XYZ file of C-alpha atoms in Angstrom:
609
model
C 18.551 66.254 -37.463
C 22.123 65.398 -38.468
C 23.283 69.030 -38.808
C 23.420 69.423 -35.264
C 26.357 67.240 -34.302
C 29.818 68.702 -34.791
C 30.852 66.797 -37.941
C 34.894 66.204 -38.893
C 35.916 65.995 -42.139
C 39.316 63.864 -42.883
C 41.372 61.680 -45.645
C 41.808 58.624 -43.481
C 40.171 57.880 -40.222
C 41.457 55.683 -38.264
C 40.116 53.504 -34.936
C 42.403 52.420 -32.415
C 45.608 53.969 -30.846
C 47.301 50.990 -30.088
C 50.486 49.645 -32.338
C 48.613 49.346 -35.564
C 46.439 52.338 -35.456
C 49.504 54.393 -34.790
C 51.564 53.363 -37.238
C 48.619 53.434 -39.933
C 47.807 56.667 -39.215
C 51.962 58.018 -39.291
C 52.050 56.307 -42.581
C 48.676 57.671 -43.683
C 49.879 61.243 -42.747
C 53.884 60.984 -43.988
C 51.562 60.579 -47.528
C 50.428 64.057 -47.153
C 46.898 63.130 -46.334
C 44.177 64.524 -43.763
C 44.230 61.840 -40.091
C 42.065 61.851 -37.876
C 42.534 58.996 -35.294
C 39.900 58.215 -32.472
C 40.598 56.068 -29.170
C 38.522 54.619 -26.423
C 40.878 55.490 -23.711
C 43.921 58.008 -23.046
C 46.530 58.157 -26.060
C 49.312 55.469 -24.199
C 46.492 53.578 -22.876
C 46.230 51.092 -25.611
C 46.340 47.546 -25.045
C 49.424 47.228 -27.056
C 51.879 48.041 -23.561
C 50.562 44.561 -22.447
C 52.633 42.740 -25.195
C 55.758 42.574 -23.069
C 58.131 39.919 -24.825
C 58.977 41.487 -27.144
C 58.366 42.423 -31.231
C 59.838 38.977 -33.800
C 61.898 39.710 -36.642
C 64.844 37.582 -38.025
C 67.767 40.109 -37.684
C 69.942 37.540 -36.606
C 71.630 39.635 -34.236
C 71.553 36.772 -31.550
C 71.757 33.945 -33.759
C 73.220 33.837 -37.718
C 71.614 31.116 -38.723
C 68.298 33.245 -38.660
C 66.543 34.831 -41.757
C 63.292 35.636 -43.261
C 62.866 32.027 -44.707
C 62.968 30.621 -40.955
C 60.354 33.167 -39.741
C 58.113 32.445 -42.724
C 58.325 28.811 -41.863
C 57.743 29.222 -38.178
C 55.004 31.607 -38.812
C 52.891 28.812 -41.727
C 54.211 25.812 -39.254
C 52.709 27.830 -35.933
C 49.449 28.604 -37.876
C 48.951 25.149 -39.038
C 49.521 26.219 -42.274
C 45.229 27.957 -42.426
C 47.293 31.045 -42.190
C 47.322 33.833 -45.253
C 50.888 32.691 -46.862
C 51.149 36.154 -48.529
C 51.069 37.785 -44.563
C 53.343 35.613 -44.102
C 55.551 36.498 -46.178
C 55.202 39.615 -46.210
C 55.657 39.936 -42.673
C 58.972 37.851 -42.409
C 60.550 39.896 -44.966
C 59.331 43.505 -43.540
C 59.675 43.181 -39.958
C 63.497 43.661 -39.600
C 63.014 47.087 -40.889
C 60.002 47.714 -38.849
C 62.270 46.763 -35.988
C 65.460 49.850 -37.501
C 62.747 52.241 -37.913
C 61.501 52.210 -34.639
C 65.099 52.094 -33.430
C 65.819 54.990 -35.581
C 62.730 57.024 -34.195
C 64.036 56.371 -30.754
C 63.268 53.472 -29.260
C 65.897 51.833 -26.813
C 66.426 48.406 -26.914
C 68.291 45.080 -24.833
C 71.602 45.414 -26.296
C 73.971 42.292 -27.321
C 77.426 42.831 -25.988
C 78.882 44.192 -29.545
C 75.694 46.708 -29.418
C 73.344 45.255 -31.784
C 70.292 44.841 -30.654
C 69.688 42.069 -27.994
C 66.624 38.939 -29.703
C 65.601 36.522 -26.970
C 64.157 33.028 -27.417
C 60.195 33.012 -27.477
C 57.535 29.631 -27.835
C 57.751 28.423 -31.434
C 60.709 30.384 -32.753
C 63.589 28.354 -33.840
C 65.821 30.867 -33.104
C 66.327 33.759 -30.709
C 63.835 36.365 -32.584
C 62.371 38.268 -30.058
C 63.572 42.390 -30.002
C 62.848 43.204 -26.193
C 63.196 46.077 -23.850
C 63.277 44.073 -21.164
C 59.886 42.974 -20.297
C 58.489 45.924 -21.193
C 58.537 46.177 -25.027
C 54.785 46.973 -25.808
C 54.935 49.721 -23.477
C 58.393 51.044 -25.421
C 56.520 50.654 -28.822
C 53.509 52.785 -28.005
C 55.917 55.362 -26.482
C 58.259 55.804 -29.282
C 55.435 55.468 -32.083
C 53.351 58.573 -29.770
C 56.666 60.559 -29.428
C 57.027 60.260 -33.302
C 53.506 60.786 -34.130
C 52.465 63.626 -32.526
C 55.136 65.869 -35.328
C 53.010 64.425 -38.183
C 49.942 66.661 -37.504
C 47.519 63.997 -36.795
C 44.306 64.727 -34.777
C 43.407 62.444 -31.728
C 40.222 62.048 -30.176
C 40.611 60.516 -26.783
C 38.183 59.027 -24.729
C 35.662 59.136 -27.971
C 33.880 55.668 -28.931
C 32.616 54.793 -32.842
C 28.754 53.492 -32.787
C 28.734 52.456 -36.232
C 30.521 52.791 -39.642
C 28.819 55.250 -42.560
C 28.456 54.281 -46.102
C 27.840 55.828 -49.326
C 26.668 52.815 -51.274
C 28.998 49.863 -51.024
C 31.907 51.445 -49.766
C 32.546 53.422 -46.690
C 32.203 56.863 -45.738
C 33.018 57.763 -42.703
C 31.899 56.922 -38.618
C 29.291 57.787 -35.927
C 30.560 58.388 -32.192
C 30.461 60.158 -29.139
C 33.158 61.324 -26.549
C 32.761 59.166 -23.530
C 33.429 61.867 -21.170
C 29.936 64.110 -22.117
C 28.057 61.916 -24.591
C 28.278 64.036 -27.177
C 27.432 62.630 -30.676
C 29.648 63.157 -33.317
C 30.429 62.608 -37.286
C 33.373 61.863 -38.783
C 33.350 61.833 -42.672
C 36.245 60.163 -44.774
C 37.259 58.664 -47.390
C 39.328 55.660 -46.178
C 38.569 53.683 -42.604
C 41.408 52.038 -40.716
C 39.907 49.683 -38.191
C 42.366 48.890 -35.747
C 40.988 48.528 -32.213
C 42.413 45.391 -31.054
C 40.677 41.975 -29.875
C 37.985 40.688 -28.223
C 38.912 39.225 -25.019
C 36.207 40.808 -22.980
C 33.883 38.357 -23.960
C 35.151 35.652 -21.815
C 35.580 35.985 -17.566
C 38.879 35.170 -17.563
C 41.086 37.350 -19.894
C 44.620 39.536 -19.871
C 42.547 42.178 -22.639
C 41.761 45.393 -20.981
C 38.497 46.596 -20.169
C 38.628 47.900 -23.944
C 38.637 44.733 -25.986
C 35.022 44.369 -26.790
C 35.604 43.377 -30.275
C 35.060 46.810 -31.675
C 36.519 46.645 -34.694
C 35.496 42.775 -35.767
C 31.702 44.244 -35.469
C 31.839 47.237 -36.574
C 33.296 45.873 -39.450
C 30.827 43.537 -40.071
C 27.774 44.927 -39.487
C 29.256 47.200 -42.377
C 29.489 44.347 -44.858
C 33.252 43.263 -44.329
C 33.419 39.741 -43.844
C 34.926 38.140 -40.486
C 37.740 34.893 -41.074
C 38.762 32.257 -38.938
C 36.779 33.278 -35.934
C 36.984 29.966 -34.250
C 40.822 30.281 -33.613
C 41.146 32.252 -29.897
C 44.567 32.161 -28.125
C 44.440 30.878 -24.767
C 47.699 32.717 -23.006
C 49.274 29.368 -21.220
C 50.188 31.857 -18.437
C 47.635 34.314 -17.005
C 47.681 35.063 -12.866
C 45.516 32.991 -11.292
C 45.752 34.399 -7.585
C 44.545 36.379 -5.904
C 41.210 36.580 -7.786
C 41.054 40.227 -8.336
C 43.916 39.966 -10.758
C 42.815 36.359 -12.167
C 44.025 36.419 -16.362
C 46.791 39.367 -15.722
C 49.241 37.859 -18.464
C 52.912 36.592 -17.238
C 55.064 37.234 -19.972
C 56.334 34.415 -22.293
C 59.544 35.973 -21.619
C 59.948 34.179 -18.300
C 59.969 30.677 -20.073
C 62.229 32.281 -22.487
C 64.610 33.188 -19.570
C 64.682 29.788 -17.866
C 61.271 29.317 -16.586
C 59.786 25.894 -16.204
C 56.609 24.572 -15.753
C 55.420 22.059 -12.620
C 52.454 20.486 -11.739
C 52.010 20.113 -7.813
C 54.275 17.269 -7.386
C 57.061 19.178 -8.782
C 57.102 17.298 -12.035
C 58.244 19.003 -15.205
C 55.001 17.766 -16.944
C 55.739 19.298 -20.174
C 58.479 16.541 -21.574
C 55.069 14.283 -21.424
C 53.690 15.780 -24.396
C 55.287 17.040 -27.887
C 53.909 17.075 -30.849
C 55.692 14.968 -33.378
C 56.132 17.796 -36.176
C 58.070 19.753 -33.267
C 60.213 16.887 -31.561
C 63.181 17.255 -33.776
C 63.152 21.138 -32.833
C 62.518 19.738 -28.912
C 65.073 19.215 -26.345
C 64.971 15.438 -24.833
C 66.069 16.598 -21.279
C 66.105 19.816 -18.968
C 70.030 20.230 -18.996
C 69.900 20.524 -23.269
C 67.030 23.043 -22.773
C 68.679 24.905 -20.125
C 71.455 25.306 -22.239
C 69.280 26.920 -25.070
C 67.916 29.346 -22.858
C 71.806 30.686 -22.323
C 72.605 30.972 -25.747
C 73.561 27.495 -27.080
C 73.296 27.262 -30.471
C 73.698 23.645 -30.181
C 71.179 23.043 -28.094
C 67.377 22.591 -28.538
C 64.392 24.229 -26.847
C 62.612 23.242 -23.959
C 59.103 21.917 -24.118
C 58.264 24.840 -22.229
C 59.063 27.004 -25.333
C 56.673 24.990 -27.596
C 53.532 26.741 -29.409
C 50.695 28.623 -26.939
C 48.080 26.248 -28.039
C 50.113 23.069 -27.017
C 51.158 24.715 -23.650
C 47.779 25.801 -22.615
C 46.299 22.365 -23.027
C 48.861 20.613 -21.765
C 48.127 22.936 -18.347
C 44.439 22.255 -18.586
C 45.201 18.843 -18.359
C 47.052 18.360 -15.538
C 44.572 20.759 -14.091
C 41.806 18.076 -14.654
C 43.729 15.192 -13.845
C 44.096 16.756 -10.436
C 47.689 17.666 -10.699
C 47.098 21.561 -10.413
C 48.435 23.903 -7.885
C 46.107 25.088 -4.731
C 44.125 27.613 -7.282
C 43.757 25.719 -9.826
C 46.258 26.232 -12.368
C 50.596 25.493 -12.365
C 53.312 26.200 -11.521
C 55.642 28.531 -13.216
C 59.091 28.233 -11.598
C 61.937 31.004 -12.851
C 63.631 31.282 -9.453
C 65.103 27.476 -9.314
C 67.855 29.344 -11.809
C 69.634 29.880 -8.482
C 70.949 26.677 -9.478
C 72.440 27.727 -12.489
C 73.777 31.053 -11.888
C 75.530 32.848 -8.389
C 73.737 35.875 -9.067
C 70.136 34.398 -10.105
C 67.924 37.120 -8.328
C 70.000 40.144 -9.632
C 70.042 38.144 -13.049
C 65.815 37.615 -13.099
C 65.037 41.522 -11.870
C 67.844 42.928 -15.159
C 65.524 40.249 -17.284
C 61.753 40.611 -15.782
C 61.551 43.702 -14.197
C 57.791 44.476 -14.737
C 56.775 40.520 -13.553
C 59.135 40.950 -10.230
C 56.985 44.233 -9.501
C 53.816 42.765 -10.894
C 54.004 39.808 -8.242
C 55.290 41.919 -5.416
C 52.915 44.470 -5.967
C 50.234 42.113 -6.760
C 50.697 38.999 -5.320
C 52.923 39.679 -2.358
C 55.064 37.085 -3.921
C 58.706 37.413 -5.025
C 59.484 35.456 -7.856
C 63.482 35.218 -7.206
C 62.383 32.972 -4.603
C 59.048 31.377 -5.046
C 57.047 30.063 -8.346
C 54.184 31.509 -9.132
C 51.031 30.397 -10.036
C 49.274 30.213 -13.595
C 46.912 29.203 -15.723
C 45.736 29.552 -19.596
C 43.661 33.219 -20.046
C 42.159 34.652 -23.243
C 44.629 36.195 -24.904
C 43.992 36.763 -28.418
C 42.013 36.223 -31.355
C 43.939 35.380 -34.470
C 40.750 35.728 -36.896
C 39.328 39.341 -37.627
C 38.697 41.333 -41.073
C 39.166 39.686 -44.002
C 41.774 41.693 -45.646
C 43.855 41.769 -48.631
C 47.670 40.486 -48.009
C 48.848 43.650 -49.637
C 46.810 46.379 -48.829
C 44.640 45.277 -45.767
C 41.619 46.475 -47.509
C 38.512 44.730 -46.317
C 36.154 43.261 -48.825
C 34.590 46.941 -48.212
C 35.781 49.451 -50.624
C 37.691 52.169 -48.138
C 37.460 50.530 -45.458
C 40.685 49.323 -43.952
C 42.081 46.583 -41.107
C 45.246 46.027 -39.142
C 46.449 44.596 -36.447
C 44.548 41.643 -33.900
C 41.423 43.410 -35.565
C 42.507 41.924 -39.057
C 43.008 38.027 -39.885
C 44.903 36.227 -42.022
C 48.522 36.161 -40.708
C 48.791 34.114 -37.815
C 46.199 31.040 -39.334
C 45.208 29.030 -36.361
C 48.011 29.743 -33.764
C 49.752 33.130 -33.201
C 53.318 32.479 -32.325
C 54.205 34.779 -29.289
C 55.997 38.279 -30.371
C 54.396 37.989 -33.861
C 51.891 40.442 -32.607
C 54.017 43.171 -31.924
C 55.682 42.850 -35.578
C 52.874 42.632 -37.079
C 51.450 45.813 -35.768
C 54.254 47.901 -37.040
C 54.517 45.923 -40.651
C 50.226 45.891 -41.548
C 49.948 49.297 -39.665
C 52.674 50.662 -41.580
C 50.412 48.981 -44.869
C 47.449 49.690 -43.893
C 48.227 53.502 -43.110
C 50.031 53.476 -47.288
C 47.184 51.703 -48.942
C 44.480 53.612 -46.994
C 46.136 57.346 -47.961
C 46.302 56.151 -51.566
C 42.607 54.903 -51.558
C 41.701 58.729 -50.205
C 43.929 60.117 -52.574
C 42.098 58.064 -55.606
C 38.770 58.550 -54.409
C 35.708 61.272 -54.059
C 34.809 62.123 -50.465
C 31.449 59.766 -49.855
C 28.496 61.380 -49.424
C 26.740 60.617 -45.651
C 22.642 60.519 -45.743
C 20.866 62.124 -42.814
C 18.679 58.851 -42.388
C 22.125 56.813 -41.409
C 22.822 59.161 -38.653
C 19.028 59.731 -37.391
C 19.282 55.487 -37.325
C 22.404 55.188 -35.735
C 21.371 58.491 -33.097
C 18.195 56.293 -32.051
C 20.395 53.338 -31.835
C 22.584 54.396 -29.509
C 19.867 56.298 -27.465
C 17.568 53.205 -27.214
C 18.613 52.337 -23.693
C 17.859 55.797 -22.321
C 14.504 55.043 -23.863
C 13.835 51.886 -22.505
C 14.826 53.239 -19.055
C 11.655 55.828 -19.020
C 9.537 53.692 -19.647
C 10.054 50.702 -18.116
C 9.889 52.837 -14.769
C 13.122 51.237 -13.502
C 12.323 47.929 -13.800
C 14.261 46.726 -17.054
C 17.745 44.897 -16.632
C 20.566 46.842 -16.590
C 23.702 45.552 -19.268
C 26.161 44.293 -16.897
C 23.948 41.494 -15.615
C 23.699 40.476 -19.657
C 27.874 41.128 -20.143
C 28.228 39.444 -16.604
C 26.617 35.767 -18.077
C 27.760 36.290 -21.250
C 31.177 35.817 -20.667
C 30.560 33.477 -17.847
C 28.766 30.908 -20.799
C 31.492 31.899 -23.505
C 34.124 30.565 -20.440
C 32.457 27.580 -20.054
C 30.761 26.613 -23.617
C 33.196 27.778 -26.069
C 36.194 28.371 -24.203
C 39.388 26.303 -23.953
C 38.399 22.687 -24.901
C 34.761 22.620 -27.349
C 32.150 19.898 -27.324
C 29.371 20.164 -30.137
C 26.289 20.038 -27.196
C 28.199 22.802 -25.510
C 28.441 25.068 -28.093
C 24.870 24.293 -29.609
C 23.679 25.531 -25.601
C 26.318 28.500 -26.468
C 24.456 29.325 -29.418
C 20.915 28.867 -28.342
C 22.001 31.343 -24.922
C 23.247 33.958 -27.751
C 20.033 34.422 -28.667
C 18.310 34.730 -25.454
C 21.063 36.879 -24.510
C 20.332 39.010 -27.450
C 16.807 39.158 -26.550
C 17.734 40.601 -23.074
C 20.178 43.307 -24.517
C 17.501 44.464 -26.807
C 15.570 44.964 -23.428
C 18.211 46.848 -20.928
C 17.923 49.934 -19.726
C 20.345 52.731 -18.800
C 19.592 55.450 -16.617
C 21.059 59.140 -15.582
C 22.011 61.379 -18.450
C 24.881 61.096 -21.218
C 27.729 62.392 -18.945
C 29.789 59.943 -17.434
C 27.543 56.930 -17.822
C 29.781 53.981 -17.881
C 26.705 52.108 -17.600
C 25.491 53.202 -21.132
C 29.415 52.515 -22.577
C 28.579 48.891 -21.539
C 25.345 48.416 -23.003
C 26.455 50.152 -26.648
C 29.567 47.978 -26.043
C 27.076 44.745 -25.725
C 26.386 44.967 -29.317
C 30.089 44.022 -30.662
C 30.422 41.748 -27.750
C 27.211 39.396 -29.043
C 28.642 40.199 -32.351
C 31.658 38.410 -32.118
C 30.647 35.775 -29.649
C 28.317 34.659 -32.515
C 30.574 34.714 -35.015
C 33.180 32.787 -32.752
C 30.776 29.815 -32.254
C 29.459 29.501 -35.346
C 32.884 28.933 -36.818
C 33.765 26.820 -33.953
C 30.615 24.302 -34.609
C 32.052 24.329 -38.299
C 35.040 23.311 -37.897
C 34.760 19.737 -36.902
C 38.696 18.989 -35.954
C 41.304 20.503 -33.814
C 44.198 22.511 -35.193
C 45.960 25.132 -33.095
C 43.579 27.919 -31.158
C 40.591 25.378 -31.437
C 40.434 21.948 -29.790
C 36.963 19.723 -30.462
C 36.955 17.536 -27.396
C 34.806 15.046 -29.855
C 37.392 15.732 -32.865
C 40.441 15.764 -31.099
C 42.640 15.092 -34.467
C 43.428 17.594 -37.500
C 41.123 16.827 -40.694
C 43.161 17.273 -44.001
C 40.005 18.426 -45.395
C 39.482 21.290 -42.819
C 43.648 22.128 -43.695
C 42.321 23.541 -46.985
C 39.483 25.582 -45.810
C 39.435 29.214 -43.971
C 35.629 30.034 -42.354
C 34.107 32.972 -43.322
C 31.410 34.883 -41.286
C 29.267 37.631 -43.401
C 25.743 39.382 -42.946
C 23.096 37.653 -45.057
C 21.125 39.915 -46.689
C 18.104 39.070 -44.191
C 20.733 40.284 -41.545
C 21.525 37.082 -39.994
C 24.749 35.767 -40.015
C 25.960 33.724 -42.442
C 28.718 30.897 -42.716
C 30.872 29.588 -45.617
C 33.901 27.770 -46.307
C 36.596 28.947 -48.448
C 39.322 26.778 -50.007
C 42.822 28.263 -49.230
C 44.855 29.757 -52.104
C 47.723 27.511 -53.129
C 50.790 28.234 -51.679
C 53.703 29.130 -54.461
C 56.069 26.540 -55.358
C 59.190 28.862 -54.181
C 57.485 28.706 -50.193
C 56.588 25.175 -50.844
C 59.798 24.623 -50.556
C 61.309 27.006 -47.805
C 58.571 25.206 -45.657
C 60.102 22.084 -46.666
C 63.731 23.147 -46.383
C 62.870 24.105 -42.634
C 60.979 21.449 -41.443
């Protein structure tokens, strides 16, 4: 049965064309290895152009006083110190050169006026860290990393989705997909697997991920033995559109607070002065004139509230939201435009700045945001758990098989600090892409059984199955994506309760129940209908995993508030959760003491606090 699908034979395969899966597989290649590299969508399609801030790395172009030290502090004190301190590291030290390479292979920067390039202030940096193009920087990443890429003789398969992962024994061997366009099954065999498909936002209503971020990579992962970490921790975007509803969760960039932009509840008050945390109040501006004047450039001045950590800011808008303080649609108000105070030429000044939000909220919203505040409210955003990887290599704890990127944990602990992601692509891609070509270079090719494929063939033709015979009867999948998301929204969203997420978990099973039951119809070619219900697989996948840890972790720290343990736990500081497939194929939960931070960033943490 398996000879009949065309079968590819490569080094390194590798999922996911955004950032990280296009840097792994330019590093993976520039080793003088075999790529393939397979994407849901179009090649520039990647989720990756959303990221719009722009890409953190301590240059200290716009501000001396930065350096890796600072960014490694930033990054532990963000994550609530659950994160992976060699990541960490790792990633302070790297991402400057990331940041020149991707320079040097074209991409065009903000410029400062002496022509270095131009670092703007972002939530939870000390320091001006951010390398933008405008607001556009995800979208100038993916560019310049295609425009290199395509001279380093990689294959891409577009508009081709993975089933399943292949083994040969323990480790991996290769993948099982089709090409979305004609439903064509096909085989890829390899040696090394770089998983790199992004998050998971898809399983919640109200999200900024693209139709693609089904959690791909976290299940495919896992249902190939790799072990998931720190699922509980989901970033709630403090500023998603919230009107009209057909764009509800399109992300406003960070960059806006960065520029000036305040927050108001619907009396006009500033709201976010009412609330900082007391590890960040000595980093915290006492009044709006001292955080105006850090905005500009004032490297005697502190931050606004506004510019405090995602988690912080998102609950602090849910809040007044509750309290009955919201705007008309039920979220706040983000005001850039009162800047007209500040500067003569405030609408000229906002368009250089914020290009893509001016368009997005003329376009969008009929609203023009050099003259009105908008309105918005926290979205699903990202998930800082993933793969369980190594710090150095980004192996999984599955021999060959690789992670990078949101698809990989371990960095960002419990809160990602906003342009991390971006950086983090290009430094774990670039890793992940090295340590991958030397795995393939090391290692025999895997041999793939036929029973694998004939499994993972009936797998993914079961709804076809279920449609003749149920005589069109069965439930089709979006009614089962439809509620889940609606109950992962409500039970396990931004603010947990123990009864909510013990409902949560009992409605993943019956949800489970009904996917095993849905039924697609038509044929193979163009049947977005049977994309969804493959796709429903990773999506109960993850949810699972993400409420399980949740339940665990009985305190709140960053990404994950308990309603009924609204305080951090000293004990839960020293533990990461880890998801993993018991051998009875249920999941599993255990925790994991955190690896003792050396003495020499011991005390960097200390000397920044």
């Amino acid at each position: 049965m398996a000879t009949n699908y065309e079968t590819f034979e490569y080094d390194v395969l590798v999922i996911g064309a955004g950032g990280a899966g296009l840097r792994a597989a330019i590093e993976a290649s520039a080793a003088g290895v075999k790529v393939g590299l397979v994407c849901k969508s179009l090649l520039g399609k990647a989720h990756t152009v959303m990221a719009e801030g722009g890409m953190a790395a301590a240059m200290g172009n716009a501000d001396d006083r930065d350096n890796w030290k600072v960014h490694f502090a930033d990054t532990m004190r963000g994550g609530q110190y659950v994160n992976n301190w060699r990541m960490a590291e790792l990633h302070a030290k790297e991402a400057p050169a990331r940041v020149y390479e991707l320079e040097a292979w074209g991409a065009v920067f903000d410029r400062t006026k002496d022509g270095k390039i131009l670092q703007r202030n972002f939530g939870g940096h000390r320091y001006p860290r951010l390398a933008h193009v405008g607001d556009r920087t995800g979208l100038e990443l993916i560019r310049t990393l295609q425009d290199h890429g395509i001279h380093q003789g990689i294959t891409v398969h577009m508009e081709w989705t993975i089933v399943t992962l292949l083994k040969d024994g323990s480790r991996i061997a290769g993948a099982f997909g089709y090409d979305r366009e004609r439903g064509r099954f096909k085989i890829f065999k390899a040696k090394a697997v770089v998983v790199a498909s992004g998050g998971l936002g898809r399983a919640y209503r109200i999200t900024s991920n693209s139709w693609e971020g089904t959690g791909d990579g976290h299940s495919l992962a896992y249902h190939a033995g790799a072990e998931l970490l720190d699922m509980e921790f989901i970033q709630f975007h403090p500023t998603g559109m919230i009107w009209p509803p057909s764009v509800q969760g399109l992300l406003v960039t960070e960059g806006v607070r960065g520029e000036g932009g305040v927050l108001r509840n619907k009396d006009g008050k500033r709201f976010m002065y009412d609330d900082i945390p007391d590890n960040y109040k000595s980093q915290t501006s006492t009044d709006p004139e001292e955080g105006w004047r850090y905005t500009q450039g004032d490297k005697n001045a502190r931050r606004p509230p506004e510019l405090l950590t995602r988690d912080h800011v998102a609950r602090c808008i849910n809040r007044e939201v509750k309290a009955g303080r919201g705007s008309p649609h039920g979220g706040v108000f983000l005001d850039i435009s009162w800047i007209k105070e500040k500067l003569p030429n405030a609408a000229e000044h906002i368009k250089k700045k914020l290009p893509s939000m001016y368009h997005q909220f003329i376009q969008l919203a009929n609203l023009d945001i050099t003259k009105e505040p908008m309105e918005v409210g926290p979205t699903t955003h990202y998930v800082m758990g993933g793969v369980r990887v190594d710090g150095d290599t980004q192996m999984s704890t599955v021999p060959g098989l690789f992670a990078a990127g949101e698809c990989a944990a371990g960095l960002h602990g419990a809160n990602r600090l906003g342009g991390n992601s971006l950086s983090d692509l290009l430094v774990f891609g670039k890793r992940a892409g090295e340590y991958a070509a030397k795995y393939a270079k090391e290692n025999p090719e895997g041999q793939v059984s036929d029973e694998q494929i004939e499994a993972a063939v009936r797998e993914a033709l079961a709804p076809f199955e279920r449609g003749s015979s149920s005589g069109g009867s069965a439930e089709g999948p979006y009614q089962v994506q439809h509620d889940l998301q609606n109950m992962m929204q409500e039970l396990v969203g931004i603010v947990r309760r123990e009864d909510e997420m013990a409902r949560a978990l009992e409605g993943l099973g019956k949800l489970e129940e009904r996917a095993s039951k849905t039924s697609v119809y038509g044929n193979r070619e163009y049947n977005p209908g049977w994309h969804t219900a493959l796709d429903l697989k990773h999506l109960l996948t993850v949810s699972e995993a993400i409420t399980l840890s949740a339940l665990d972790r009985k305190e709140s720290r960053g990404g994950h508030f308990r309603e009924d343990f609204p305080n951090k736990d000293a004990g839960a500081a020293k533990v990461n959760t880890v998801i993993f497939k018991g051998a009875d194929g249920s999941m599993q939960l255990r925790r994991e003491p955190i690896p003792d931070i050396p003495e020499v960033l011991k005390q960097v943490v200390e000397e920044m606090k």
